[in-house]
Short mmCIF file of C-alpha atoms and ligand atoms in Angstrom, two decimals:
data_model
loop_
_atom_site.label_atom_id
_atom_site.label_comp_id
_atom_site.label_asym_id
_atom_site.label_seq_id
_atom_site.Cartn_x
_atom_site.Cartn_y
_atom_site.Cartn_z
CA MET S 1 -0.20 0.20 0.20
CA ASN S 2 0.96 3.66 -0.50
CA ILE S 3 0.24 5.34 2.59
CA LEU S 4 0.19 9.05 3.40
CA LEU S 5 0.72 10.32 7.23
CA LEU S 6 -0.45 13.46 8.15
CA GLY S 7 1.33 15.64 10.84
CA GLY S 8 4.74 16.09 12.13
CA GLY S 9 5.62 15.84 15.56
CA GLY S 10 6.89 12.95 17.91
CA ARG S 11 3.67 10.95 17.57
CA GLU S 12 3.93 11.25 13.92
CA HIS S 13 7.17 9.95 14.05
CA ALA S 14 6.28 6.87 16.35
CA MET S 15 3.37 6.16 13.65
CA SER S 16 5.66 6.59 10.58
CA TRP S 17 8.28 4.15 12.24
CA LYS S 18 5.08 1.52 12.97
CA ILE S 19 3.93 1.88 9.50
CA SER S 20 7.28 1.58 7.55
CA VAL S 21 8.22 -1.60 9.48
CA SER S 22 5.15 -3.24 8.09
CA PRO S 23 5.29 -5.39 5.17
CA LEU S 24 2.11 -4.17 3.96
CA CYS S 25 3.64 -0.64 3.37
CA THR S 26 5.22 -0.04 -0.09
CA LYS S 27 5.61 3.58 -0.01
CA LEU S 28 5.08 5.96 2.90
CA PHE S 29 4.60 9.90 2.54
CA ILE S 30 4.50 12.27 5.47
CA ALA S 31 3.08 15.77 5.18
CA PRO S 32 4.72 17.61 6.37
CA GLY S 33 6.67 15.52 8.82
CA ASN S 34 9.83 16.34 10.54
CA ALA S 35 13.34 14.94 10.57
CA GLY S 36 12.55 11.52 12.17
CA THR S 37 9.83 10.79 9.85
CA ALA S 38 12.34 11.40 7.24
CA LEU S 39 14.06 8.43 8.44
CA CYS S 40 10.88 6.19 7.70
CA GLY S 41 9.45 7.61 4.49
CA GLU S 42 9.38 10.61 2.23
CA ASN S 43 8.47 14.21 3.69
CA LEU S 44 6.21 16.49 1.71
CA ASP S 45 5.84 20.19 1.87
CA ILE S 46 2.23 19.90 2.03
CA ASN S 47 -0.14 21.63 4.76
CA PRO S 48 -2.18 18.72 6.34
CA ASN S 49 -4.80 21.31 6.43
CA ASP S 50 -5.07 22.08 2.78
CA HIS S 51 -7.71 19.91 1.76
CA LYS S 52 -6.98 20.61 -1.78
CA ALA S 53 -3.52 20.14 -1.77
CA VAL S 54 -3.55 16.76 0.33
CA GLY S 55 -6.36 15.44 -1.86
CA ARG S 56 -4.39 16.33 -5.22
CA PHE S 57 -1.36 14.45 -3.84
CA ALA S 58 -3.20 11.48 -2.85
CA ALA S 59 -4.95 10.83 -6.45
CA GLU S 60 -1.76 11.74 -8.37
CA HIS S 61 0.50 9.25 -6.43
CA ALA S 62 -1.89 6.38 -6.00
CA ILE S 63 -2.27 6.54 -2.26
CA ASP S 64 -3.95 3.77 -0.93
CA MET S 65 -4.70 4.84 2.68
CA VAL S 66 -4.53 8.39 4.42
CA VAL S 67 -3.88 8.28 8.29
CA VAL S 68 -4.42 11.53 10.13
CA GLY S 69 -2.01 12.13 13.31
CA PRO S 70 -3.60 15.63 14.69
CA GLU S 71 -6.97 16.81 15.36
CA GLU S 72 -7.23 19.71 13.28
CA PRO S 73 -7.74 18.23 9.70
CA LEU S 74 -10.60 16.07 10.84
CA VAL S 75 -12.33 18.67 12.65
CA LYS S 76 -11.89 20.83 9.59
CA GLY S 77 -13.53 18.22 7.62
CA LEU S 78 -10.81 16.56 5.59
CA ALA S 79 -12.57 12.84 5.87
CA ASP S 80 -15.67 14.48 4.25
CA TYR S 81 -13.85 15.94 1.89
CA PHE S 82 -12.25 12.80 0.67
CA ALA S 83 -15.65 10.82 0.86
CA ASN S 84 -17.31 13.44 -1.27
CA ARG S 85 -15.03 13.27 -4.40
CA ARG S 86 -15.22 10.83 -7.00
CA GLU S 87 -11.36 10.35 -7.27
CA LEU S 88 -10.49 10.08 -3.72
CA LYS S 89 -13.41 8.32 -2.22
CA ASP S 90 -12.27 4.75 -2.69
CA ILE S 91 -8.92 5.77 -0.57
CA LEU S 92 -8.93 4.41 2.89
CA PHE S 93 -9.07 6.83 5.26
CA MET S 94 -8.11 6.52 8.88
CA GLY S 95 -9.98 9.44 11.09
CA PRO S 96 -13.67 10.36 11.73
CA GLY S 97 -15.61 12.90 9.64
CA SER S 98 -16.17 16.32 11.16
CA ALA S 99 -19.41 14.83 12.65
CA GLY S 100 -17.19 12.44 14.65
CA ALA S 101 -14.49 14.75 15.13
CA GLN S 102 -16.92 17.15 17.19
CA LEU S 103 -16.36 14.86 20.11
CA GLU S 104 -12.69 16.84 20.10
CA GLY S 105 -13.72 19.88 18.18
CA SER S 106 -16.58 20.90 20.43
CA LYS S 107 -16.45 20.48 24.26
CA ALA S 108 -20.20 21.66 24.57
CA PHE S 109 -20.87 18.94 21.98
CA ALA S 110 -18.90 16.19 23.74
CA LYS S 111 -20.43 16.87 27.07
CA SER S 112 -24.02 17.10 25.85
CA PHE S 113 -23.21 13.60 23.87
CA MET S 114 -22.09 11.85 26.97
CA GLN S 115 -25.30 13.30 28.97
CA ARG S 116 -27.45 11.93 25.96
CA HIS S 117 -25.79 8.33 26.48
CA GLN S 118 -25.21 8.51 30.45
CA ILE S 119 -21.47 8.45 30.11
CA PRO S 120 -19.91 9.37 33.40
CA THR S 121 -18.55 12.93 33.13
CA ALA S 122 -18.29 15.96 35.51
CA ALA S 123 -21.44 17.98 35.93
CA TYR S 124 -21.60 21.13 33.73
CA LYS S 125 -23.33 23.94 32.07
CA THR S 126 -22.54 25.77 28.89
CA PHE S 127 -22.50 29.66 28.26
CA THR S 128 -22.08 32.40 25.73
CA CYS S 129 -21.40 36.08 25.87
CA ASP S 130 -24.91 36.52 26.01
CA SER S 131 -25.54 34.40 29.06
CA ILE S 132 -22.65 35.33 30.92
CA GLY S 133 -24.73 36.46 34.02
CA GLU S 134 -26.11 32.96 34.32
CA GLY S 135 -22.42 31.86 33.87
CA LEU S 136 -21.45 33.80 37.04
CA ALA S 137 -24.40 32.45 38.93
CA PHE S 138 -23.32 28.88 38.10
CA ILE S 139 -19.72 29.84 39.41
CA ASP S 140 -21.30 31.05 42.68
CA SER S 141 -23.11 27.99 43.05
CA LEU S 142 -19.75 25.54 42.75
CA MET S 143 -16.97 25.20 45.13
CA PRO S 144 -13.45 26.03 44.01
CA PRO S 145 -11.34 25.13 41.92
CA TYR S 146 -13.34 25.89 38.97
CA VAL S 147 -12.96 24.37 35.55
CA LEU S 148 -13.32 26.92 32.78
CA LYS S 149 -13.15 25.22 29.15
CA ALA S 150 -13.04 26.94 25.52
CA ASP S 151 -15.61 24.85 23.43
CA GLY S 152 -13.31 24.94 20.24
CA LEU S 153 -9.76 23.74 19.44
CA ALA S 154 -7.29 26.09 21.40
CA ALA S 155 -3.92 24.18 20.63
CA GLY S 156 -4.55 22.16 23.75
CA LYS S 157 -4.49 25.30 25.99
CA GLY S 158 -8.44 25.89 26.22
CA VAL S 159 -8.64 24.65 29.79
CA VAL S 160 -8.24 26.93 32.68
CA ILE S 161 -8.48 25.85 36.27
CA CYS S 162 -8.93 28.78 38.58
CA SER S 163 -8.44 28.44 42.49
CA THR S 164 -10.54 31.66 43.38
CA LYS S 165 -14.07 32.80 42.48
CA GLN S 166 -12.65 36.41 41.62
CA GLU S 167 -9.97 34.36 39.16
CA ALA S 168 -12.99 32.24 37.71
CA GLU S 169 -15.15 35.13 36.95
CA GLU S 170 -12.55 37.19 35.42
CA THR S 171 -11.33 34.21 33.33
CA LEU S 172 -15.01 33.68 32.02
CA HIS S 173 -15.48 37.23 31.01
CA GLU S 174 -11.97 37.25 29.09
CA MET S 175 -13.18 34.10 27.61
CA LEU S 176 -16.66 34.74 26.63
CA CYS S 177 -16.50 38.38 25.92
CA GLY S 178 -12.87 39.13 25.60
CA ALA S 179 -9.75 38.10 23.23
CA MET S 180 -8.67 34.87 25.17
CA PHE S 181 -8.62 31.87 23.06
CA GLY S 182 -10.67 33.73 20.26
CA GLU S 183 -13.55 32.02 18.47
CA ALA S 184 -12.64 28.86 20.42
CA SER S 185 -13.92 30.44 23.56
CA ARG S 186 -17.34 32.22 22.17
CA THR S 187 -18.83 29.19 23.93
CA VAL S 188 -17.42 27.78 27.45
CA VAL S 189 -18.26 24.96 29.40
CA ILE S 190 -17.85 25.28 33.22
CA GLU S 191 -17.79 22.08 35.08
CA GLU S 192 -17.23 20.62 38.67
CA PHE S 193 -13.97 19.93 39.39
CA LEU S 194 -13.17 16.01 39.89
CA LYS S 195 -10.13 15.13 41.95
CA GLY S 196 -8.55 11.77 41.35
CA VAL S 197 -5.87 10.21 39.40
CA GLU S 198 -5.84 10.64 35.39
CA MET S 199 -5.16 8.26 32.76
CA SER S 200 -5.53 7.68 29.02
CA VAL S 201 -7.48 4.70 27.25
CA PHE S 202 -7.06 4.34 23.49
CA VAL S 203 -9.43 2.39 21.08
CA VAL S 204 -9.37 1.77 17.22
CA THR S 205 -13.09 1.69 16.11
CA ASP S 206 -14.71 1.11 12.84
CA GLY S 207 -17.84 2.16 14.41
CA ILE S 208 -19.00 -1.15 15.22
CA THR S 209 -16.31 -3.21 16.70
CA TYR S 210 -13.55 -1.50 18.85
CA ARG S 211 -9.88 -2.70 19.56
CA MET S 212 -8.41 -1.53 23.00
CA LEU S 213 -4.98 -0.09 22.48
CA PRO S 214 -2.77 -0.08 25.60
CA SER S 215 -3.50 2.51 28.36
CA ALA S 216 -1.40 4.88 29.16
CA LYS S 217 -0.50 8.08 31.66
CA ASP S 218 1.14 11.14 30.67
CA TYR S 219 2.57 13.99 32.35
CA LYS S 220 1.39 17.22 31.23
CA ARG S 221 2.84 19.76 33.57
CA ILE S 222 6.56 21.22 33.31
CA GLY S 223 7.66 20.76 36.70
CA GLU S 224 8.46 17.68 38.83
CA LYS S 225 5.49 16.34 40.89
CA ASP S 226 3.08 17.76 38.58
CA THR S 227 3.76 21.51 39.29
CA GLY S 228 3.94 24.33 37.04
CA ALA S 229 2.56 25.34 33.62
CA ASN S 230 0.75 22.68 31.41
CA THR S 231 2.42 21.64 28.48
CA GLY S 232 1.69 19.33 25.51
CA GLY S 233 3.10 16.41 27.47
CA MET S 234 6.44 15.55 29.06
CA GLY S 235 6.67 11.95 29.02
CA SER S 236 4.36 8.73 29.28
CA VAL S 237 4.20 5.44 30.61
CA SER S 238 2.19 2.56 29.45
CA PRO S 239 0.52 0.29 30.73
CA VAL S 240 -0.94 2.08 33.81
CA PRO S 241 -0.21 -0.34 36.45
CA PHE S 242 -3.24 0.59 38.73
CA ALA S 243 -5.36 -0.09 35.80
CA ASN S 244 -6.43 -3.64 36.86
CA GLN S 245 -9.06 -5.83 35.12
CA GLN S 246 -11.59 -4.63 37.20
CA LEU S 247 -10.96 -1.00 36.33
CA MET S 248 -10.37 -1.64 32.95
CA GLN S 249 -13.75 -3.50 32.74
CA ARG S 250 -15.71 -0.50 34.17
CA ILE S 251 -13.98 1.50 31.55
CA GLU S 252 -15.31 -0.59 28.72
CA GLN S 253 -18.51 -1.02 30.05
CA ARG S 254 -19.49 2.60 31.26
CA ILE S 255 -17.33 4.44 28.93
CA ILE S 256 -16.07 2.87 25.81
CA GLN S 257 -19.11 0.83 24.55
CA PRO S 258 -21.51 3.55 25.57
CA THR S 259 -19.45 6.00 23.52
CA ILE S 260 -19.53 3.82 20.31
CA ASN S 261 -22.99 2.55 20.67
CA GLY S 262 -24.13 6.19 20.88
CA LEU S 263 -22.12 7.36 17.66
CA ASN S 264 -23.96 4.47 16.15
CA LYS S 265 -27.37 5.73 17.54
CA GLU S 266 -26.70 9.21 16.46
CA GLY S 267 -25.98 8.08 13.05
CA ILE S 268 -22.47 9.32 13.14
CA PRO S 269 -19.82 7.26 11.25
CA TYR S 270 -16.59 6.75 12.89
CA ARG S 271 -13.47 4.96 11.61
CA GLY S 272 -10.31 5.84 13.65
CA PHE S 273 -8.66 6.31 16.87
CA ILE S 274 -10.43 7.50 20.07
CA PHE S 275 -8.56 8.87 23.11
CA PHE S 276 -10.70 9.04 26.42
CA GLY S 277 -8.74 11.41 28.92
CA LEU S 278 -10.09 9.91 32.10
CA MET S 279 -10.25 10.95 35.61
CA ILE S 280 -10.49 7.99 38.34
CA VAL S 281 -12.54 8.89 41.16
CA GLY S 282 -11.86 6.10 43.99
CA LYS S 283 -13.00 3.31 41.62
CA ASP S 284 -14.91 5.17 39.54
CA PRO S 285 -13.92 6.54 35.68
CA TYR S 286 -15.13 9.81 34.16
CA VAL S 287 -14.60 11.20 30.85
CA ILE S 288 -12.41 14.39 31.11
CA GLU S 289 -12.06 14.69 27.22
CA TYR S 290 -12.49 12.88 24.07
CA ASN S 291 -9.83 13.18 21.38
CA VAL S 292 -10.16 11.79 18.02
CA ARG S 293 -6.63 10.72 17.56
CA LEU S 294 -3.65 9.31 19.39
CA GLY S 295 -2.16 11.29 22.35
CA ASP S 296 1.51 12.62 21.98
CA PRO S 297 3.38 11.54 24.06
CA GLU S 298 1.37 8.61 24.73
CA ALA S 299 1.71 7.24 20.97
CA GLU S 300 5.66 7.25 21.82
CA ALA S 301 5.04 4.89 24.50
CA ILE S 302 1.83 2.60 23.23
CA LEU S 303 2.97 2.10 19.88
CA THR S 304 6.22 0.19 21.08
CA ARG S 305 4.08 -2.24 22.84
CA LEU S 306 2.05 -3.10 19.74
CA ASP S 307 3.02 -6.37 18.46
CA SER S 308 0.45 -7.05 15.70
CA ASP S 309 0.79 -4.77 12.38
CA PHE S 310 -0.30 -1.56 12.92
CA VAL S 311 -1.06 -0.99 9.04
CA ALA S 312 -3.25 -4.04 9.13
CA LEU S 313 -5.10 -2.95 11.98
CA MET S 314 -5.74 0.70 10.32
CA GLN S 315 -6.52 -1.06 6.87
CA PHE S 316 -9.05 -3.34 8.86
CA CYS S 317 -10.73 -0.39 10.76
CA CYS S 318 -11.00 1.58 7.55
CA GLN S 319 -12.65 -1.45 5.65
CA GLY S 320 -15.21 -1.93 8.46
CA ARG S 321 -13.78 -5.30 9.05
CA LEU S 322 -12.12 -4.75 12.56
CA GLN S 323 -13.63 -7.81 14.09
CA ASP S 324 -11.29 -9.78 11.92
CA TYR S 325 -8.06 -8.23 13.14
CA THR S 326 -6.30 -9.83 16.29
CA LEU S 327 -4.61 -7.42 18.26
CA GLU S 328 -1.20 -8.47 19.76
CA LEU S 329 0.36 -6.39 22.60
CA SER S 330 3.59 -6.74 24.47
CA PRO S 331 3.16 -7.27 28.26
CA ARG S 332 6.34 -5.24 28.78
CA TYR S 333 6.36 -1.62 30.19
CA ALA S 334 7.20 1.45 27.75
CA VAL S 335 8.48 4.91 29.24
CA SER S 336 8.97 7.91 27.25
CA VAL S 337 10.87 10.94 28.32
CA MET S 338 10.24 14.25 26.46
CA LEU S 339 13.49 16.08 26.30
CA THR S 340 12.64 19.89 25.89
CA SER S 341 14.00 23.33 24.99
CA GLY S 342 14.91 25.41 27.90
CA GLY S 343 12.18 27.98 28.81
CA TYR S 344 9.26 25.83 27.39
CA PRO S 345 6.00 26.03 27.45
CA ASP S 346 7.08 29.86 27.55
CA GLN S 347 9.58 31.70 25.37
CA PHE S 348 12.41 29.46 24.35
CA ASP S 349 15.42 29.48 21.91
CA LYS S 350 15.73 26.80 19.02
CA GLY S 351 18.35 26.00 16.37
CA PHE S 352 20.55 24.34 18.81
CA GLU S 353 22.73 21.18 17.54
CA ILE S 354 21.80 18.10 19.15
CA PHE S 355 24.61 15.80 20.22
CA HIS S 356 25.33 11.99 20.91
CA THR S 357 22.26 10.56 19.28
CA GLU S 358 24.11 7.82 17.76
CA ARG S 359 25.35 6.95 21.34
CA ALA S 360 21.76 6.01 22.39
CA SER S 361 21.08 2.24 22.49
CA ALA S 362 18.05 0.17 24.10
CA CYS S 363 15.67 2.99 23.30
CA ARG S 364 13.98 4.59 20.40
CA LEU S 365 14.21 8.20 19.88
CA PHE S 366 10.89 9.90 18.34
CA TYR S 367 11.77 13.17 17.29
CA ALA S 368 9.28 16.12 17.58
CA GLY S 369 11.05 19.31 17.33
CA VAL S 370 14.02 18.28 15.29
CA GLN S 371 15.29 19.70 11.92
CA GLU S 372 18.35 18.42 9.88
CA LYS S 373 20.36 21.01 8.05
CA GLU S 374 23.73 19.97 6.34
CA GLY S 375 24.06 16.81 8.39
CA LYS S 376 23.37 18.33 11.61
CA LEU S 377 20.41 17.90 13.90
CA LEU S 378 19.15 21.18 15.56
CA THR S 379 16.20 21.85 17.66
CA SER S 380 13.11 23.40 15.93
CA GLY S 381 10.36 23.16 18.70
CA GLY S 382 9.77 23.37 22.44
CA ARG S 383 9.29 19.53 22.71
CA VAL S 384 12.42 18.19 21.03
CA MET S 385 12.48 14.31 21.07
CA ALA S 386 10.62 11.52 22.91
CA VAL S 387 13.45 8.80 24.47
CA THR S 388 11.49 5.73 24.77
CA SER S 389 12.58 2.58 26.20
CA VAL S 390 10.73 -0.76 26.94
CA ALA S 391 11.38 -3.48 29.51
CA ALA S 392 9.96 -6.23 31.72
CA THR S 393 9.43 -3.79 34.55
CA LEU S 394 8.62 -0.14 34.65
CA GLU S 395 11.86 0.20 36.73
CA ASP S 396 14.06 -1.13 33.86
CA ALA S 397 12.30 0.72 31.42
CA MET S 398 12.51 4.15 33.43
CA ALA S 399 16.17 3.38 34.17
CA LEU S 400 17.02 2.92 29.99
CA ALA S 401 14.65 5.86 29.07
CA TYR S 402 16.72 8.11 31.47
CA ASP S 403 20.50 6.69 30.68
CA ASN S 404 20.02 8.09 27.29
CA ALA S 405 17.85 10.91 28.22
CA ARG S 406 21.08 12.02 30.06
CA ILE S 407 23.60 11.30 26.92
CA ILE S 408 21.51 13.24 24.57
CA ASP S 409 22.53 16.60 24.70
CA PHE S 410 21.61 20.40 23.38
CA LYS S 411 21.89 23.81 24.80
CA GLY S 412 19.21 24.40 27.38
CA LYS S 413 17.84 20.70 27.28
CA TYR S 414 15.30 20.37 30.29
CA TYR S 415 13.59 16.93 31.34
CA ARG S 416 11.67 15.74 34.13
CA ARG S 417 13.15 13.41 36.17
CA ASP S 418 10.08 11.84 37.85
CA ILE S 419 8.37 10.23 34.81
CA GLY S 420 6.89 7.10 36.17
CA LYS S 421 8.13 7.76 39.74
CA ASP S 422 4.61 8.24 40.89
CA LEU S 423 3.78 4.57 39.43
CA LEU S 424 6.34 2.42 41.00
P1 AMP I 1 -7.68 18.89 28.67
O1 AMP I 1 -7.18 20.09 28.20
O2 AMP I 1 -9.12 18.65 28.39
O3 AMP I 1 -6.82 17.83 28.64
O4 AMP I 1 -7.34 19.39 30.25
C1 AMP I 1 -6.25 19.67 30.75
C2 AMP I 1 -6.24 19.26 32.09
O5 AMP I 1 -7.32 19.83 32.98
C3 AMP I 1 -6.51 17.85 32.32
O6 AMP I 1 -5.58 16.94 31.97
C4 AMP I 1 -6.82 17.70 33.62
O7 AMP I 1 -5.66 17.59 34.40
C5 AMP I 1 -7.62 19.18 34.14
N1 AMP I 1 -9.01 18.71 33.99
C6 AMP I 1 -9.77 19.04 32.92
N2 AMP I 1 -11.31 18.93 33.82
C7 AMP I 1 -11.21 18.66 34.54
C8 AMP I 1 -12.09 18.35 35.50
N3 AMP I 1 -13.42 18.41 35.46
N4 AMP I 1 -11.69 18.40 36.98
C9 AMP I 1 -10.30 18.30 37.26
N5 AMP I 1 -9.37 18.34 36.27
C10 AMP I 1 -9.97 18.80 35.15
N1 LIG I 2 -0.98 14.02 25.53
C1 LIG I 2 -2.27 14.76 25.70
C2 LIG I 2 -2.67 15.02 24.10
O1 LIG I 2 -1.94 14.29 23.23
O2 LIG I 2 -3.65 15.47 23.99
#
């Protein structure tokens, strides 16, 4: 198969690696890709949100399957664009249409969907600038901390947790009627704060059947012990040791099955990944958010544990015959440590040479913000690379990932030293 993968982060490097090692893959293109995906296939100077350019390339290069890494092309309707064109409609497409992508593209939609299908989630209400008075009254009725969420896509930054009522009131005003998050926060969801432990669960679904990918935990805050600013993700661990059989059964019965049945009942076709961001309160799972893609850096950990063929998994999914696919997972632990540019997630400098990648061993380096120039690797983003190791125990996987995280070097390198520590 000729495969076109969209995206250009660490997740896409991990996906392109898994695609390129499949005997089913003849040729892999990545748009736009990065220095890591260039090791697995051919990068293209095409913007994944430019439907016409993506479609034209796919038609002209006999692409058999399109795989979408990030959410934005899906929310903007790339799958529908393909489905509605004669020359593109027979290409397998991994990712939902814009109707299904609303699970991530609109928090208000996701919340009302969960309510309609009795899927456990935090109590909430939705407001616009016109109903700000009711929003302020709703804040008044809640106990701190307050959770305010921009309805639309806000590059992963649309959630604000306020510790005081005054801060919540000001933030609501800024989101609804001010410039904060622009269009994305014209509608705001205010919800109950859930106290518990977070974990992520990933499934592949063809809309009827689903297959569970490994569970994972990501570390979102910049500082150790989960302190400081939110980031795109500083590391991940898979599997989640506390996710025992009983909990996983509850997650499937109360969350995954009702979600897939709900999509069905509402006539929303869905072929792709669903990422359930969960809060486990006591022994009960609640949905914090849906995403319509794999997580980053969760993908870097979970894909290293996938023993069966990744291309076949997606092919069977796109063809609506996932029931015929046998998923095989490694029982081993994967730990992924993100090396970042000093200063991230605020201001940081880039363009620094990256040293000693050739000395890395017993790990996989998934490049996120890495650029190649005249044979040198240079930092080109806040998150630079995910150093991922797999071992029989969590402790061993952590030790291997950290040995390599120490060896690889660039000016300003920063990484959390406690990825996985809370799970030991
Ligand atoms: P999100 O951008 O939806 O992933 O949210 C960012 C983070 O905010 C999540 O990872 C949680 O840590 C936190 N969060 C979101 N919603 C809630 C909630 N209802 N209660 C507690 N924490 C939350
Ligand atoms: N790691 C969280 C995300 O990909 O949204």
